[in-house]
Structures are given as C-alpha cells and as structure tokens.
C-alpha cells in the first residue's frame, strides 16, 4: 500500500496523520510476523494473568512481594496492550495510517506505563531491601497500607509529567515527512520528523529520562548494594543462596528493561538509527514483558507450588464434575 509522504514544502499544519512504517521493509514476512507477535501477545496475557490470579487466590502468596508482583504483571499487560494490538492491526490490514491524536495518545500511555514500570521496579527493590536487611521490622514497615501507598505512587507519579511531555512534542510542526520509521509512536522517531530546531525538546526528553529512568535505577542500585553487603555477611552458604535466589529474578528484569531503555533515550540523537531503535524497543516493549512471568515463576519455588496447587485443583474439580 502506497502512502503520501509530507515534504518540507508542504503546509506544515496539514500533517494530521502519520504512517507507522513498522516492518514494511520485510514484505515477504508480514504473515509470519503477525503469527509471531500474536503468539507473543497471548503468552504475555496468559502468563501475567496467571500470576495475578495465583497471587490473589493462594493464601501462601499473600505477602508484599507478591502484591507488587501482581501489580507488575497487570502493568505489563497494560504496557504491551498499548503497542501490540496496533502492530497486529498494521500487519493484518497493511493499513499503517495513524491519526495525529491517535499517535499522541499511544505515546502518552506508553510513557506513563514506562514511568510506572521504572518506579515499580524501584519499589520492588525497596521491598527486598527491607525483607533482607531489616527482617525483624519487615511486617511493620511493609504493612498493607504502605504497600498500597507505594503501588499507587508508582502508578500515578508519571501521569502529569508524561502528559505534559506528550503535549510538548505534538505541539511541534512536522514537515520533514509524515512517515514514522518505527512500529509505534515513540519519541526519537517522532522528533526526527519535526521542523526547525528541536534542541529544547530533546533536552526536556533527557531531563525526564534522567528523572524517570536514571533516578529509579540509582535507587535500585543503592538497595541492592545494601542487600548484597548484608547477604555476604550471612553465616551460612545456604542462607546466602536463599537470599540471592529471592533477588535474582528481579535483577534480571531490571537489567533487561533499564539497559535497553537507557541506550534508547540517553544516547545522542546523532547515533540513532531506525534499525537499532526498533531492535532496542523490541526488548523493553515486548521481549521483557514476555519473559517476566517465566523469570518470576521458574525461579520462585512459592510461585511454582501455587501454580501446581491451582492446576491440580482444577483437574480435581473437572474429574469430580464429570464423575457426578
């Protein structure tokens, strides 16, 4: 399908629609990509939904750690649902047009959920810090009210800033092109289409990225610095191994998400390339949410045991119903 490309000589105010090029450079693989992304989306929905269900239903998982894990799984579902359904629609229909408002809405929700993920990962690291470094005070410090306050804070803290940043970006005039060389409306490819000097807008992106990416990451590093120091002082090897196992899953997710996001948003504009941006974006928008349920379930004995109990309970209910 051919699309009209807006050029610099066109009326800058006439850019009311963008074209998400996505994976249009792979015309022979559109069906395969649709099947792949659809499968990934189902894995993310089912895997994260299972974690939410078992953390709500299993009495042994009524702990702050699993309360935050349920929030994290819900966030992952929201996060990928901003991006993947649009990718699937584009691949299925080959209609890659998106309105300016639709593009702004997608970017705004993506930024809000990404900011939430950064701070929720920081909250989860604080939970592990209190559990390992102050175990006697853990029930008192991480009570239900504190958990709810931390979770709500993580969900809402980025809303006003990211709405403001989205409005600022889409107040620009776009005259270089209307073709977004990406699979969703992200900041770097959108700024490439803007007319004139975008230095102030790029600077604001760096400032917000430092606030919502670098600050939580530093807090996580501080928490894990204290955690590792405490673990190394434990008298037994089995105690150290158990403590490390409760943190390893979270650390893997942290480095997967923050690593790709930091490279994307904090490297100079001159070093941006469409192919690299797409590859990095796939990591923090799709790959990480897909592996999160596997990382947390396969490396957590309590979650595995809860899944087994839920599975056997469903089998027993099925047989009892058929027998009667």
XYZ file of C-alpha atoms in Angstrom:
324
model
C 0.000 0.000 0.000
C 1.351 3.406 -1.013
C 1.164 6.454 1.225
C 1.576 10.139 0.519
C 4.703 11.466 2.210
C 4.610 15.020 3.538
C 7.650 17.051 2.470
C 9.145 20.248 3.820
C 7.476 22.358 1.137
C 4.004 21.118 2.138
C 1.836 23.084 4.510
C 3.181 22.130 7.955
C -0.246 22.447 9.560
C -1.668 19.806 7.179
C 0.098 16.869 8.845
C -2.884 15.278 10.579
C -1.861 11.657 10.013
C 1.317 9.636 10.306
C 2.375 6.386 8.705
C 3.867 3.746 11.005
C 6.291 2.005 8.659
C 6.964 -0.730 11.202
C 8.201 -3.831 9.418
C 7.127 -2.767 5.902
C 10.708 -3.351 4.733
C 10.013 -7.091 5.152
C 7.085 -7.546 2.723
C 7.507 -11.311 2.407
C 7.313 -11.895 6.169
C 4.139 -9.994 7.098
C 2.121 -13.169 7.775
C 4.945 -14.750 9.760
C 5.426 -11.566 11.808
C 1.684 -11.426 12.537
C 1.716 -15.026 13.793
C 4.851 -14.362 15.860
C 3.548 -11.176 17.508
C 0.105 -12.709 18.090
C 1.731 -15.689 19.843
C 3.905 -13.368 21.941
C 0.852 -11.275 22.909
C -1.052 -14.390 24.011
C 1.953 -15.564 26.066
C 2.167 -12.167 27.774
C -1.585 -12.029 28.504
C -1.854 -15.617 29.762
C 1.426 -15.633 31.713
C 0.850 -12.347 33.518
C -2.848 -13.113 34.114
C -1.868 -16.402 35.760
C 0.476 -14.578 38.123
C -2.282 -12.095 39.046
C -4.763 -14.943 39.676
C -2.499 -17.092 41.845
C -1.239 -14.131 43.915
C -4.867 -13.218 44.630
C -6.163 -16.738 45.325
C -3.286 -18.604 47.005
C -3.069 -17.932 50.770
C 0.697 -18.575 50.858
C 1.295 -15.682 48.426
C -0.443 -13.007 50.490
C 2.831 -11.172 51.058
C 4.092 -7.717 49.996
C 6.498 -9.260 47.479
C 3.665 -10.949 45.591
C 1.352 -7.942 45.949
C 3.918 -5.919 43.989
C 4.435 -8.814 41.567
C 0.686 -8.809 40.798
C 0.836 -5.052 40.191
C 3.829 -5.585 37.933
C 2.029 -8.270 35.922
C -1.032 -6.020 35.497
C 1.276 -3.226 34.373
C 2.922 -5.484 31.777
C -0.481 -6.334 30.308
C -1.377 -2.623 30.054
C 2.076 -1.769 28.724
C 2.096 -4.198 25.796
C -1.590 -3.571 25.038
C -0.684 -0.007 24.091
C 1.648 -1.312 21.367
C 0.991 -4.896 20.247
C -2.673 -4.623 19.101
C -1.653 -1.752 16.807
C 1.238 -3.798 15.402
C -1.139 -6.724 14.762
C -3.665 -4.438 13.045
C -0.978 -2.955 10.793
C 0.350 -6.391 9.852
C -3.110 -7.857 9.229
C -4.631 -4.992 7.232
C -1.430 -3.399 5.860
C -3.086 -0.073 6.711
C -0.346 1.763 8.582
C -2.061 5.138 8.908
C -2.491 6.600 12.401
C -4.015 9.967 13.217
C -2.023 12.648 14.976
C -4.310 12.298 18.015
C -4.007 8.502 17.926
C -0.226 8.749 17.745
C -0.133 11.217 20.660
C -2.467 9.004 22.718
C -0.331 5.916 22.113
C 2.856 7.782 23.037
C 1.285 9.267 26.175
C 0.065 5.932 27.550
C 3.337 4.251 26.609
C 5.341 6.890 28.518
C 3.015 6.715 31.544
C 3.282 2.921 31.776
C 7.043 3.006 31.161
C 7.474 5.530 34.013
C 5.288 3.321 36.221
C 7.474 0.312 35.426
C 10.634 2.210 36.394
C 9.257 3.242 39.778
C 7.515 -0.075 40.452
C 10.828 -1.888 39.911
C 12.387 0.556 42.402
C 9.580 -0.155 44.903
C 10.113 -3.913 44.485
C 13.833 -3.478 45.176
C 12.982 -1.491 48.338
C 10.711 -4.339 49.438
C 13.599 -6.802 49.027
C 15.925 -4.415 50.878
C 13.622 -4.260 53.909
C 12.989 -8.035 53.833
C 16.697 -8.941 53.788
C 18.359 -6.056 55.646
C 15.657 -5.468 58.298
C 13.759 -8.775 58.546
C 12.504 -8.159 62.103
C 10.885 -4.858 61.113
C 9.624 -6.114 57.742
C 5.992 -6.840 58.769
C 5.781 -3.452 60.479
C 7.409 -1.403 57.702
C 5.813 -3.163 54.714
C 2.275 -3.284 56.088
C -0.733 -3.350 53.776
C -1.252 0.413 53.899
C 2.379 1.120 52.995
C 2.254 -1.397 50.117
C -0.870 0.227 48.677
C 0.621 3.716 49.005
C 3.856 2.662 47.266
C 1.961 0.902 44.470
C -0.421 3.833 43.892
C 2.522 6.252 43.943
C 4.325 4.219 41.281
C 1.198 4.147 39.081
C 0.368 7.867 39.234
C 3.717 9.643 39.644
C 4.426 9.842 35.916
C 0.961 10.873 34.694
C 1.208 14.712 34.797
C 4.816 14.834 33.557
C 4.262 12.443 30.656
C 1.035 14.168 29.581
C 2.966 17.442 29.551
C 5.849 15.923 27.577
C 3.460 14.435 25.006
C 1.693 17.782 24.542
C 5.062 19.490 24.121
C 6.233 17.044 21.450
C 2.993 17.182 19.454
C 2.907 20.972 19.587
C 5.799 20.846 17.105
C 5.342 21.344 13.368
C 6.109 18.262 11.283
C 7.383 18.912 7.790
C 10.305 16.576 7.112
C 7.968 13.639 6.481
C 4.855 12.015 7.900
C 6.409 8.532 7.851
C 7.424 7.218 11.282
C 10.163 4.631 10.758
C 9.138 2.610 13.786
C 6.449 0.120 14.833
C 4.828 2.517 17.334
C 4.831 6.228 18.137
C 7.998 6.678 20.183
C 9.857 9.907 20.974
C 13.082 9.530 18.875
C 11.382 8.761 15.519
C 8.713 11.443 16.095
C 11.321 14.124 16.827
C 13.112 13.224 13.583
C 10.042 14.453 11.664
C 9.908 17.867 13.349
C 10.784 21.107 11.563
C 13.402 23.517 12.807
C 15.464 23.344 15.979
C 14.315 20.673 18.435
C 17.134 21.194 20.958
C 14.805 22.336 23.763
C 12.532 19.341 23.228
C 15.468 16.933 23.135
C 16.780 18.485 26.341
C 13.406 18.001 28.034
C 13.436 14.339 26.938
C 16.859 13.889 28.568
C 15.701 15.616 31.772
C 12.557 13.474 32.021
C 14.567 10.337 31.202
C 17.032 11.178 33.979
C 14.123 11.688 36.371
C 12.118 8.595 35.453
C 14.869 6.194 34.348
C 18.157 7.180 35.981
C 16.760 8.077 39.445
C 14.842 4.779 39.952
C 17.819 2.847 38.595
C 20.163 4.563 41.076
C 17.726 3.780 43.915
C 17.691 0.137 42.794
C 21.498 0.029 42.745
C 21.646 1.526 46.264
C 19.109 -1.021 47.538
C 20.984 -3.938 46.003
C 24.319 -2.609 47.201
C 22.996 -2.831 50.775
C 21.302 -6.178 50.059
C 24.489 -7.785 48.694
C 26.504 -6.389 51.594
C 24.026 -7.951 54.052
C 23.899 -11.278 52.204
C 27.683 -11.627 52.180
C 27.692 -11.289 55.968
C 25.254 -14.192 56.446
C 26.948 -17.065 58.318
C 25.786 -19.994 56.176
C 26.108 -20.724 52.463
C 22.509 -21.972 52.311
C 21.277 -18.690 53.804
C 23.237 -16.688 51.254
C 21.928 -18.835 48.385
C 18.323 -18.448 49.538
C 18.667 -14.678 49.880
C 20.274 -14.368 46.452
C 17.526 -16.503 44.861
C 14.795 -14.121 46.089
C 16.541 -11.197 44.354
C 17.947 -12.746 41.181
C 14.649 -12.703 39.235
C 14.114 -9.029 39.943
C 17.698 -8.161 38.999
C 17.395 -9.928 35.626
C 14.222 -7.941 34.798
C 15.838 -4.688 35.963
C 18.867 -5.033 33.702
C 16.824 -6.181 30.687
C 14.435 -3.234 30.946
C 16.725 -0.435 32.098
C 19.595 -1.463 29.834
C 17.638 -1.214 26.577
C 15.618 1.850 27.690
C 18.727 3.766 28.783
C 20.527 3.157 25.489
C 17.445 4.271 23.557
C 16.692 7.518 25.404
C 20.043 8.694 26.766
C 22.320 8.237 23.766
C 22.963 11.221 21.426
C 20.499 11.899 18.604
C 23.307 11.607 16.035
C 23.833 7.943 16.937
C 20.170 6.998 16.488
C 19.362 4.657 13.616
C 15.947 3.224 12.745
C 17.141 -0.392 12.835
C 18.865 -0.045 16.218
C 15.906 1.840 17.717
C 13.482 -0.891 16.607
C 15.692 -3.668 17.985
C 16.157 -1.967 21.366
C 12.467 -1.073 21.550
C 11.534 -4.714 20.977
C 13.477 -5.595 24.133
C 11.822 -3.191 26.550
C 8.333 -3.212 24.990
C 7.794 -6.877 24.057
C 10.645 -9.254 24.941
C 10.937 -8.260 28.619
C 7.158 -8.448 29.323
C 7.100 -11.870 27.623
C 9.902 -13.279 29.774
C 8.825 -11.690 33.075
C 6.272 -14.395 34.009
C 8.790 -17.110 33.108
C 11.586 -15.413 35.061
C 9.474 -14.930 38.174
C 7.744 -18.316 38.091
C 10.611 -20.603 37.116
C 12.972 -19.026 39.661
C 10.460 -18.863 42.522
C 9.504 -22.038 44.386
C 6.450 -20.424 46.027
C 5.015 -19.398 42.650
C 5.683 -22.844 41.147
C 3.999 -24.524 44.133
C 0.991 -22.183 43.862
C 0.676 -22.922 40.126
C 0.788 -26.661 40.840
C -1.913 -26.351 43.505
C -4.113 -24.330 41.144
C -3.552 -26.822 38.330
C -4.327 -29.915 40.439
C -7.346 -28.188 41.982
C -8.766 -27.529 38.506
C -8.104 -31.148 37.451
C -9.785 -32.485 40.610
C -12.794 -30.211 40.052
C -13.036 -31.350 36.414
C -12.988 -35.075 37.344
C -15.455 -34.643 40.204
C -17.847 -32.806 37.922
C -17.623 -35.495 35.222
C -17.992 -38.358 37.693
C -21.085 -36.833 39.301
